[in-house]
């Protein structure tokens, strides 16, 4: 057997895991979900979930992966026996579902980068921008072609393997993302009238917190931290046994939260300063923000930087959604990486076609009252990821707890006084919390 690929350094691993976490979820989804859920009250609930369940599950996945040195299916089978392999299969399936709609939105991002550079978005008229957006996403050819280009770029990185593909790309792209983000935030908060946006983010209005807020915050947390489908598990499986996992996991969670918070500071003040509404939904970054850029001096430059930022975020995440599936076929079936990457990326792209057409040709085709795009988004974020997280918590908390703590402590070499608390979260808090939210979602 060939030696398994591995991260070249701890920094490389942390950048890759942060690159996975930081994605469309932070920059595109978080501001509009927070925007339509009352702003800061939502953010506080979100932070509480991330720091309790979120961090605990990130560590749970990473430690399972590192101990087993295998893909999700192989890892659960090796540590828990045949029955638990199902959790891995669930993850591989979830990866297909997520990537199929992820490439669609990432394709829009690529298109919008092009549109900004070619001046197609040069108008402050919100109605015209809405029309541009709806017109574009409703076409059958162009958005699909952009999704195809994006899928190719993703496959290209995953093809390079862990050290030379994924790690190298992330070590370059993540620092770039951070620099662009800071520049844009400085620009946004110094716009005239930005205060209203800042107040919206900073002053909580708890009257807006309902059980729906909890559901939205929980699914946002799982999606944003890449937990519940084996991504962190797979990334953990390329680690050597001696790195400090708890501190690495904490850094990843903090970076993800920092970027999410900065994205709020970028998007909401800009939207308020342009006198627009934060409740625009998924179109917020594609309709509302171009209007903001069109009003500001050097708006082309800032617009292009923004869509470049979104594209980088999407690319490093898409790579991490594909990798668990690729690892599964490579580890368990001995397939070649090349062939597997080509086939899985193609499959995700093909599944993405109906998601893209949901905005046009297939907009009348409904499953349980939702378009195909909304259905797969709902399926992944509200059902599959929480289910995967629930089962992972139960596995580590109840079935594999002792070895998990021992492994997390590097075979007893690290002192982890908080380990009992970690187990309490995995055993009780996370399962009960996820179930409660699931039940309230159904009702
Ligand atoms: N965390 C990514 C984002 O915020 C999405 C993702 C989900 C990546 C699940 C991997 C696994 O966009």
Tab-separated table of C-alpha atoms and ligand atoms in Angstrom:
chain	number	residue	atom	x	y	z
A	1	UNK	CA	0.000	0.000	0.000
A	2	UNK	CA	1.174	3.535	-0.726
A	3	UNK	CA	1.765	5.712	2.318
A	4	UNK	CA	-1.216	7.921	3.120
A	5	UNK	CA	-0.908	11.570	2.162
A	6	UNK	CA	-0.454	13.977	5.113
A	7	UNK	CA	-0.344	17.657	6.036
A	8	UNK	CA	3.115	19.172	5.828
A	9	UNK	CA	2.741	21.313	8.939
A	10	UNK	CA	0.330	22.237	11.678
A	11	UNK	CA	-0.062	25.672	10.105
A	12	UNK	CA	-1.060	24.002	6.839
A	13	UNK	CA	-3.657	21.884	8.605
A	14	UNK	CA	-5.121	24.845	10.485
A	15	UNK	CA	-5.315	26.929	7.292
A	16	UNK	CA	-6.995	24.072	5.432
A	17	UNK	CA	-9.525	23.447	8.205
A	18	UNK	CA	-10.204	27.177	8.505
A	19	UNK	CA	-10.463	27.337	4.721
A	20	UNK	CA	-13.103	24.645	4.912
A	21	UNK	CA	-15.057	26.408	7.623
A	22	UNK	CA	-14.810	29.878	6.122
A	23	UNK	CA	-16.988	29.796	3.032
A	24	UNK	CA	-20.167	30.994	1.429
A	25	UNK	CA	-21.713	30.208	4.796
A	26	UNK	CA	-19.854	33.078	6.428
A	27	UNK	CA	-19.880	35.772	3.797
A	28	UNK	CA	-23.008	35.063	1.764
A	29	UNK	CA	-25.334	33.183	4.131
A	30	UNK	CA	-24.578	34.503	7.628
A	31	UNK	CA	-25.327	38.209	6.927
A	32	UNK	CA	-28.656	37.523	5.258
A	33	UNK	CA	-29.773	34.949	7.803
A	34	UNK	CA	-28.807	37.333	10.628
A	35	UNK	CA	-30.352	40.193	8.680
A	36	UNK	CA	-33.731	38.511	8.434
A	37	UNK	CA	-33.585	37.196	12.023
A	38	UNK	CA	-33.279	40.471	13.898
A	39	UNK	CA	-29.499	40.973	13.780
A	40	UNK	CA	-27.582	40.801	17.029
A	41	UNK	CA	-30.024	38.684	19.007
A	42	UNK	CA	-29.509	35.995	16.388
A	43	UNK	CA	-25.758	36.492	16.522
A	44	UNK	CA	-25.693	35.942	20.293
A	45	UNK	CA	-27.651	32.702	20.021
A	46	UNK	CA	-25.347	31.651	17.204
A	47	UNK	CA	-22.205	32.365	19.234
A	48	UNK	CA	-23.513	30.361	22.175
A	49	UNK	CA	-24.148	27.373	19.903
A	50	UNK	CA	-20.788	27.630	18.171
A	51	UNK	CA	-18.779	27.780	21.374
A	52	UNK	CA	-20.628	24.890	23.035
A	53	UNK	CA	-21.839	22.304	20.506
A	54	UNK	CA	-19.779	23.623	17.633
A	55	UNK	CA	-16.344	23.436	19.181
A	56	UNK	CA	-17.138	20.106	20.866
A	57	UNK	CA	-18.168	18.541	17.586
A	58	UNK	CA	-15.228	19.930	15.647
A	59	UNK	CA	-12.912	18.261	18.164
A	60	UNK	CA	-14.965	15.057	18.136
A	61	UNK	CA	-14.685	14.765	14.362
A	62	UNK	CA	-11.003	15.628	14.243
A	63	UNK	CA	-10.081	13.124	16.927
A	64	UNK	CA	-12.029	10.311	15.257
A	65	UNK	CA	-10.273	11.039	11.983
A	66	UNK	CA	-6.818	11.278	13.489
A	67	UNK	CA	-7.222	8.085	15.499
A	68	UNK	CA	-8.473	6.076	12.534
A	69	UNK	CA	-6.355	7.695	9.794
A	70	UNK	CA	-9.216	6.990	7.447
A	71	UNK	CA	-12.181	8.452	5.537
A	72	UNK	CA	-15.544	8.804	7.358
A	73	UNK	CA	-16.868	5.347	6.419
A	74	UNK	CA	-13.626	3.551	7.233
A	75	UNK	CA	-13.094	5.549	10.411
A	76	UNK	CA	-16.492	4.829	11.966
A	77	UNK	CA	-16.186	1.181	10.939
A	78	UNK	CA	-12.710	0.812	12.400
A	79	UNK	CA	-13.538	2.450	15.713
A	80	UNK	CA	-17.180	1.488	16.184
A	81	UNK	CA	-17.843	-1.620	14.117
A	82	UNK	CA	-19.914	-2.280	11.031
A	83	UNK	CA	-23.123	-0.550	12.147
A	84	UNK	CA	-21.430	2.780	12.729
A	85	UNK	CA	-20.117	2.885	9.172
A	86	UNK	CA	-23.579	4.178	8.328
A	87	UNK	CA	-22.670	7.540	9.832
A	88	UNK	CA	-19.810	7.723	7.364
A	89	UNK	CA	-22.063	6.856	4.439
A	90	UNK	CA	-24.468	9.538	5.584
A	91	UNK	CA	-21.576	12.016	5.453
A	92	UNK	CA	-20.497	10.981	1.970
A	93	UNK	CA	-24.086	11.368	0.776
A	94	UNK	CA	-24.398	14.766	2.466
A	95	UNK	CA	-21.263	15.915	0.675
A	96	UNK	CA	-22.896	15.273	-2.698
A	97	UNK	CA	-26.019	17.124	-1.669
A	98	UNK	CA	-24.175	20.176	-0.346
A	99	UNK	CA	-21.728	20.422	-3.199
A	100	UNK	CA	-24.544	20.272	-5.739
A	101	UNK	CA	-25.995	23.588	-4.594
A	102	UNK	CA	-22.690	25.028	-3.425
A	103	UNK	CA	-21.262	25.044	-6.945
A	104	UNK	CA	-24.316	26.953	-8.126
A	105	UNK	CA	-23.867	29.866	-5.729
A	106	UNK	CA	-20.102	29.749	-6.235
A	107	UNK	CA	-20.766	29.966	-9.983
A	108	UNK	CA	-22.851	33.103	-9.446
A	109	UNK	CA	-19.933	34.527	-7.488
A	110	UNK	CA	-17.546	33.887	-10.335
A	111	UNK	CA	-19.997	35.469	-12.758
A	112	UNK	CA	-20.399	38.514	-10.519
A	113	UNK	CA	-16.660	38.960	-10.351
A	114	UNK	CA	-16.675	39.074	-14.143
A	115	UNK	CA	-19.677	41.426	-14.206
A	116	UNK	CA	-18.021	43.834	-11.784
A	117	UNK	CA	-14.872	43.950	-13.852
A	118	UNK	CA	-16.763	44.484	-17.087
A	119	UNK	CA	-18.980	47.221	-15.598
A	120	UNK	CA	-22.229	45.328	-16.021
A	121	UNK	CA	-23.343	46.163	-12.481
A	122	UNK	CA	-22.700	49.906	-12.703
A	123	UNK	CA	-26.006	51.145	-11.380
A	124	UNK	CA	-27.362	52.188	-8.006
A	125	UNK	CA	-30.888	51.312	-9.060
A	126	UNK	CA	-31.942	48.391	-6.879
A	127	UNK	CA	-34.726	47.400	-9.255
A	128	UNK	CA	-32.297	47.144	-12.170
A	129	UNK	CA	-29.880	45.093	-10.074
A	130	UNK	CA	-32.668	42.792	-8.980
A	131	UNK	CA	-33.543	42.312	-12.595
A	132	UNK	CA	-29.914	41.603	-13.519
A	133	UNK	CA	-29.686	39.014	-10.764
A	134	UNK	CA	-32.996	37.283	-11.450
A	135	UNK	CA	-32.360	37.461	-15.158
A	136	UNK	CA	-28.941	35.878	-14.807
A	137	UNK	CA	-29.743	33.089	-12.354
A	138	UNK	CA	-32.896	32.253	-14.312
A	139	UNK	CA	-31.023	31.479	-17.515
A	140	UNK	CA	-30.390	27.867	-18.395
A	141	UNK	CA	-26.925	28.132	-19.915
A	142	UNK	CA	-24.680	30.751	-18.365
A	143	UNK	CA	-25.050	29.967	-14.642
A	144	UNK	CA	-24.550	26.277	-15.351
A	145	UNK	CA	-21.407	27.082	-17.324
A	146	UNK	CA	-20.025	29.155	-14.441
A	147	UNK	CA	-20.813	26.311	-12.042
A	148	UNK	CA	-18.904	23.990	-14.367
A	149	UNK	CA	-15.869	26.275	-14.334
A	150	UNK	CA	-15.962	26.447	-10.572
A	151	UNK	CA	-16.278	22.646	-10.294
A	152	UNK	CA	-13.231	22.287	-12.513
A	153	UNK	CA	-11.180	24.593	-10.297
A	154	UNK	CA	-12.263	22.642	-7.216
A	155	UNK	CA	-11.367	19.336	-8.831
A	156	UNK	CA	-8.011	20.756	-9.895
A	157	UNK	CA	-7.042	21.502	-6.305
A	158	UNK	CA	-8.312	18.207	-4.883
A	159	UNK	CA	-6.444	16.354	-7.621
A	160	UNK	CA	-3.165	17.659	-6.212
A	161	UNK	CA	-3.750	15.671	-3.018
A	162	UNK	CA	-3.449	16.854	0.562
A	163	UNK	CA	-0.021	18.447	0.903
A	164	UNK	CA	0.551	19.647	-2.614
A	165	UNK	CA	-3.033	20.427	-3.541
A	166	UNK	CA	-5.282	21.355	-0.656
A	167	UNK	CA	-2.657	22.541	1.825
A	168	UNK	CA	-0.741	24.601	-0.682
A	169	UNK	CA	-3.861	26.325	-1.998
A	170	UNK	CA	-5.093	27.158	1.488
A	171	UNK	CA	-1.756	28.503	2.715
A	172	UNK	CA	-1.885	30.975	-0.139
A	173	UNK	CA	-5.573	31.768	-0.315
A	174	UNK	CA	-6.519	32.082	3.352
A	175	UNK	CA	-4.071	34.882	4.216
A	176	UNK	CA	-5.144	36.669	1.018
A	177	UNK	CA	-8.767	36.318	2.039
A	178	UNK	CA	-8.035	37.814	5.409
A	179	UNK	CA	-6.234	40.857	4.005
A	180	UNK	CA	-9.058	41.565	1.537
A	181	UNK	CA	-11.644	41.162	4.267
A	182	UNK	CA	-9.965	43.625	6.614
A	183	UNK	CA	-9.622	46.186	3.809
A	184	UNK	CA	-13.289	45.882	2.934
A	185	UNK	CA	-14.439	46.129	6.542
A	186	UNK	CA	-12.460	49.331	7.028
A	187	UNK	CA	-14.094	50.734	3.904
A	188	UNK	CA	-17.580	49.671	5.004
A	189	UNK	CA	-17.565	50.970	8.572
A	190	UNK	CA	-16.228	54.360	7.470
A	191	UNK	CA	-19.066	54.905	4.992
A	192	UNK	CA	-21.411	57.749	5.901
A	193	UNK	CA	-24.457	56.315	7.673
A	194	UNK	CA	-22.762	53.056	8.631
A	195	UNK	CA	-23.805	53.541	12.295
A	196	UNK	CA	-27.294	52.216	11.684
A	197	UNK	CA	-25.783	48.964	10.476
A	198	UNK	CA	-23.439	48.791	13.435
A	199	UNK	CA	-26.339	49.334	15.828
A	200	UNK	CA	-28.267	46.573	14.078
A	201	UNK	CA	-25.365	44.210	14.728
A	202	UNK	CA	-24.538	45.355	18.241
A	203	UNK	CA	-27.854	46.127	19.985
A	204	UNK	CA	-29.823	42.916	20.533
A	205	UNK	CA	-33.574	42.823	20.076
A	206	UNK	CA	-34.635	39.701	21.928
A	207	UNK	CA	-38.249	40.058	20.893
A	208	UNK	CA	-37.099	38.615	17.567
A	209	UNK	CA	-35.848	35.370	19.115
A	210	UNK	CA	-38.301	32.554	18.429
A	211	UNK	CA	-37.891	28.816	18.096
A	212	UNK	CA	-37.221	29.460	14.412
A	213	UNK	CA	-34.210	31.565	15.434
A	214	UNK	CA	-32.797	28.552	17.254
A	215	UNK	CA	-33.340	26.298	14.274
A	216	UNK	CA	-31.670	28.785	11.957
A	217	UNK	CA	-28.765	29.418	14.319
A	218	UNK	CA	-28.121	25.719	14.788
A	219	UNK	CA	-28.141	24.855	11.106
A	220	UNK	CA	-26.023	27.919	10.345
A	221	UNK	CA	-23.488	26.777	12.968
A	222	UNK	CA	-23.210	23.273	11.527
A	223	UNK	CA	-22.904	24.517	7.992
A	224	UNK	CA	-20.408	27.226	8.834
A	225	UNK	CA	-18.152	24.982	10.918
A	226	UNK	CA	-18.300	22.188	8.315
A	227	UNK	CA	-19.509	19.669	10.887
A	228	UNK	CA	-21.878	16.751	10.515
A	229	UNK	CA	-20.621	15.280	7.247
A	230	UNK	CA	-17.097	14.131	7.989
A	231	UNK	CA	-15.108	17.013	6.542
A	232	UNK	CA	-13.278	17.784	9.780
A	233	UNK	CA	-12.951	14.050	10.339
A	234	UNK	CA	-11.295	13.570	6.958
A	235	UNK	CA	-8.979	16.558	7.428
A	236	UNK	CA	-8.091	15.175	10.861
A	237	UNK	CA	-7.223	11.835	9.293
A	238	UNK	CA	-4.233	13.385	7.517
A	239	UNK	CA	-2.705	14.525	10.840
A	240	UNK	CA	0.159	12.994	12.707
A	241	UNK	CA	-0.488	11.904	16.268
A	242	UNK	CA	1.535	14.537	18.065
A	243	UNK	CA	-0.039	17.857	17.161
A	244	UNK	CA	-2.125	19.663	19.742
A	245	UNK	CA	-5.645	18.991	18.531
A	246	UNK	CA	-7.647	20.992	21.088
A	247	UNK	CA	-5.795	24.217	20.405
A	248	UNK	CA	-5.902	23.669	16.638
A	249	UNK	CA	-9.646	23.032	16.741
A	250	UNK	CA	-10.180	26.118	18.878
A	251	UNK	CA	-8.214	28.278	16.437
A	252	UNK	CA	-10.307	26.987	13.538
A	253	UNK	CA	-13.563	27.738	15.357
A	254	UNK	CA	-12.362	31.195	16.365
A	255	UNK	CA	-11.179	32.027	12.849
A	256	UNK	CA	-14.507	30.948	11.415
A	257	UNK	CA	-16.382	33.058	13.944
A	258	UNK	CA	-14.073	36.008	13.371
A	259	UNK	CA	-14.617	35.908	9.618
A	260	UNK	CA	-18.382	35.566	10.101
A	261	UNK	CA	-18.373	38.593	12.415
A	262	UNK	CA	-16.220	40.603	10.023
A	263	UNK	CA	-18.562	39.688	7.186
A	264	UNK	CA	-21.420	41.136	9.212
A	265	UNK	CA	-19.365	44.276	9.811
A	266	UNK	CA	-18.732	44.474	6.113
A	267	UNK	CA	-22.162	43.765	4.727
A	268	UNK	CA	-24.639	45.305	7.158
A	269	UNK	CA	-23.127	48.811	7.597
A	270	UNK	CA	-22.695	49.025	3.830
A	271	UNK	CA	-26.307	48.037	3.260
A	272	UNK	CA	-27.651	50.507	5.818
A	273	UNK	CA	-25.434	53.311	4.572
A	274	UNK	CA	-26.930	52.877	1.118
A	275	UNK	CA	-30.402	53.104	2.674
A	276	UNK	CA	-31.250	49.506	1.767
A	277	UNK	CA	-32.847	46.703	3.763
A	278	UNK	CA	-30.851	43.840	5.356
A	279	UNK	CA	-33.751	41.422	4.904
A	280	UNK	CA	-33.191	40.790	1.195
A	281	UNK	CA	-32.494	37.073	1.697
A	282	UNK	CA	-30.099	35.123	-0.555
A	283	UNK	CA	-29.903	38.089	-2.944
A	284	UNK	CA	-28.362	40.327	-0.284
A	285	UNK	CA	-24.789	40.001	-1.510
A	286	UNK	CA	-25.717	39.855	-5.188
A	287	UNK	CA	-28.323	42.597	-5.387
A	288	UNK	CA	-27.906	44.903	-2.435
A	289	UNK	CA	-24.110	45.020	-2.288
A	290	UNK	CA	-23.540	45.928	-5.967
A	291	UNK	CA	-25.814	48.940	-5.369
A	292	UNK	CA	-23.569	49.910	-2.479
A	293	UNK	CA	-20.407	49.522	-4.558
A	294	UNK	CA	-21.885	51.565	-7.393
A	295	UNK	CA	-22.346	54.485	-4.985
A	296	UNK	CA	-18.883	54.545	-3.484
A	297	UNK	CA	-15.703	56.030	-4.902
A	298	UNK	CA	-13.512	53.328	-6.485
A	299	UNK	CA	-16.530	51.050	-6.258
A	300	UNK	CA	-15.235	48.836	-9.077
A	301	UNK	CA	-12.170	48.004	-7.118
A	302	UNK	CA	-14.066	47.271	-3.903
A	303	UNK	CA	-16.713	45.305	-5.781
A	304	UNK	CA	-14.103	43.164	-7.498
A	305	UNK	CA	-12.299	42.614	-4.195
A	306	UNK	CA	-15.541	41.558	-2.568
A	307	UNK	CA	-16.415	38.948	-5.169
A	308	UNK	CA	-12.822	37.718	-5.196
A	309	UNK	CA	-13.112	37.276	-1.443
A	310	UNK	CA	-16.336	35.329	-1.806
A	311	UNK	CA	-14.823	33.178	-4.523
A	312	UNK	CA	-11.763	32.275	-2.449
A	313	UNK	CA	-13.984	31.445	0.509
A	314	UNK	CA	-16.143	29.227	-1.692
A	315	UNK	CA	-13.234	27.453	-3.358
A	316	UNK	CA	-11.410	26.393	-0.194
A	317	UNK	CA	-14.713	25.094	1.215
A	318	UNK	CA	-15.808	23.273	-1.920
A	319	UNK	CA	-12.485	21.451	-1.881
A	320	UNK	CA	-13.247	20.225	1.639
A	321	UNK	CA	-16.728	19.070	0.690
A	322	UNK	CA	-15.303	16.938	-2.112
A	323	UNK	CA	-12.369	15.455	-0.198
A	324	UNK	CA	-14.286	13.107	2.168
A	325	UNK	CA	-15.979	11.425	-0.776
A	326	UNK	CA	-12.716	11.163	-2.655
A	327	UNK	CA	-11.001	9.777	0.443
A	328	UNK	CA	-13.768	7.207	0.781
A	329	UNK	CA	-13.300	5.828	-2.728
A	330	UNK	CA	-9.524	5.953	-2.508
A	331	UNK	CA	-9.262	4.302	0.949
A	332	UNK	CA	-12.073	1.789	0.726
A	333	UNK	CA	-12.126	0.839	-2.923
A	334	UNK	CA	-8.524	1.466	-3.885
A	335	UNK	CA	-9.615	3.770	-6.719
A	336	UNK	CA	-7.087	6.188	-8.120
A	337	UNK	CA	-7.375	9.752	-6.870
A	338	UNK	CA	-7.411	11.072	-10.413
A	339	UNK	CA	-10.329	8.970	-11.557
A	340	UNK	CA	-12.266	9.476	-8.346
A	341	UNK	CA	-11.869	13.245	-8.385
A	342	UNK	CA	-12.982	13.444	-11.998
A	343	UNK	CA	-16.040	11.267	-11.432
A	344	UNK	CA	-17.204	12.752	-8.127
A	345	UNK	CA	-16.740	16.347	-9.260
A	346	UNK	CA	-18.666	15.541	-12.407
A	347	UNK	CA	-21.453	13.903	-10.406
A	348	UNK	CA	-21.766	16.914	-8.100
A	349	UNK	CA	-21.852	19.238	-11.044
A	350	UNK	CA	-24.564	17.204	-12.753
A	351	UNK	CA	-26.618	17.204	-9.543
A	352	UNK	CA	-26.090	20.963	-9.479
A	353	UNK	CA	-27.845	21.467	-12.804
A	354	UNK	CA	-31.381	21.048	-11.420
A	355	UNK	CA	-30.386	23.298	-8.498
A	356	UNK	CA	-29.365	25.989	-10.940
A	357	UNK	CA	-32.458	25.532	-13.085
A	358	UNK	CA	-34.650	26.024	-9.987
A	359	UNK	CA	-34.305	29.730	-10.620
A	360	UNK	CA	-35.581	29.475	-14.176
A	361	UNK	CA	-36.757	26.545	-16.259
A	362	UNK	CA	-37.577	24.387	-13.229
A	363	UNK	CA	-38.962	27.092	-10.961
A	364	UNK	CA	-42.415	25.483	-10.941
A	365	UNK	CA	-41.106	22.064	-10.048
A	366	UNK	CA	-41.685	21.715	-6.282
A	367	UNK	CA	-40.781	19.052	-3.732
A	368	UNK	CA	-42.727	19.463	-0.479
A	369	UNK	CA	-43.509	22.999	-1.562
A	370	UNK	CA	-39.871	23.916	-2.205
A	371	UNK	CA	-37.915	24.365	-5.404
A	372	UNK	CA	-35.138	21.829	-5.936
A	373	UNK	CA	-32.514	24.339	-4.764
A	374	UNK	CA	-34.421	25.221	-1.587
A	375	UNK	CA	-35.152	21.566	-0.992
A	376	UNK	CA	-31.524	20.399	-1.149
A	377	UNK	CA	-30.414	23.399	0.922
A	378	UNK	CA	-33.051	22.538	3.534
A	379	UNK	CA	-32.266	18.821	3.381
A	380	UNK	CA	-28.548	19.372	3.947
A	381	UNK	CA	-28.600	22.186	6.464
A	382	UNK	CA	-31.648	21.389	8.516
A	383	UNK	CA	-31.645	17.606	8.407
A	384	UNK	CA	-28.495	15.866	7.191
A	385	UNK	CA	-25.831	17.949	8.951
A	386	UNK	CA	-27.658	18.032	12.303
A	387	UNK	CA	-28.287	14.272	11.998
A	388	UNK	CA	-24.630	13.612	11.264
A	389	UNK	CA	-23.624	15.831	14.179
A	390	UNK	CA	-26.064	14.084	16.502
A	391	UNK	CA	-24.739	10.624	15.632
A	392	UNK	CA	-21.119	11.761	15.902
A	393	UNK	CA	-21.816	13.241	19.342
A	394	UNK	CA	-23.473	10.013	20.469
A	395	UNK	CA	-20.655	7.910	19.076
A	396	UNK	CA	-17.853	9.856	20.719
A	397	UNK	CA	-19.781	10.620	23.912
A	398	UNK	CA	-21.165	7.151	24.595
A	399	UNK	CA	-19.413	4.524	22.496
A	400	UNK	CA	-15.852	5.709	22.133
A	401	UNK	CA	-15.441	8.179	25.003
A	402	UNK	CA	-12.376	6.816	26.801
A	403	UNK	CA	-10.182	6.341	23.742
A	404	UNK	CA	-11.393	9.717	22.464
A	405	UNK	CA	-10.126	11.559	25.530
A	406	UNK	CA	-6.907	9.572	25.540
A	407	UNK	CA	-6.290	10.337	21.888
A	408	UNK	CA	-7.259	13.980	22.201
A	409	UNK	CA	-4.668	14.224	24.981
A	410	UNK	CA	-1.986	12.768	22.683
A	411	UNK	CA	-1.884	9.433	24.504
A	412	UNK	CA	-2.061	11.141	27.883
A	413	UNK	CA	0.713	13.653	27.231
A	414	UNK	CA	-1.523	16.758	27.231
A	415	UNK	CA	-3.407	17.793	30.359
A	416	UNK	CA	-7.078	18.331	29.510
A	417	UNK	CA	-8.892	19.317	32.712
A	418	UNK	CA	-11.989	20.247	30.691
A	419	UNK	CA	-12.329	16.822	29.066
A	420	UNK	CA	-15.238	15.740	31.360
A	421	UNK	CA	-17.119	18.864	30.328
A	422	UNK	CA	-16.473	18.042	26.666
A	423	UNK	CA	-17.989	14.608	27.227
A	424	UNK	CA	-21.010	16.080	29.002
A	425	UNK	CA	-21.654	18.299	25.994
A	426	UNK	CA	-21.325	15.369	23.590
A	427	UNK	CA	-23.366	12.989	25.743
A	428	UNK	CA	-26.265	15.191	26.775
A	429	UNK	CA	-26.246	18.798	25.661
A	430	UNK	CA	-25.592	18.332	21.949
A	431	UNK	CA	-27.969	15.383	21.386
A	432	UNK	CA	-30.783	16.936	23.425
A	433	UNK	CA	-30.244	20.339	21.882
A	434	UNK	CA	-30.219	18.998	18.335
A	435	UNK	CA	-33.285	16.842	18.980
A	436	UNK	CA	-35.187	19.709	20.591
A	437	UNK	CA	-34.428	21.947	17.665
A	438	UNK	CA	-35.370	19.209	15.194
A	439	UNK	CA	-38.685	18.605	16.949
A	440	UNK	CA	-39.502	22.311	17.012
A	441	UNK	CA	-38.587	22.546	13.332
A	442	UNK	CA	-41.045	19.823	12.464
A	443	UNK	CA	-43.804	21.405	14.543
B	1	LIG	N1	-18.327	25.637	6.013
B	1	LIG	C1	-18.608	25.920	4.647
B	1	LIG	C2	-19.178	27.331	4.518
B	1	LIG	O1	-19.372	28.008	5.484
B	1	LIG	C3	-19.522	24.915	4.024
B	1	LIG	C4	-19.216	23.490	4.320
B	1	LIG	C5	-20.176	22.663	4.879
B	1	LIG	C6	-17.942	22.959	4.064
B	1	LIG	C7	-19.905	21.352	5.179
B	1	LIG	C8	-17.664	21.625	4.365
B	1	LIG	C9	-18.652	20.832	4.922
B	1	LIG	O2	-19.467	27.772	3.448
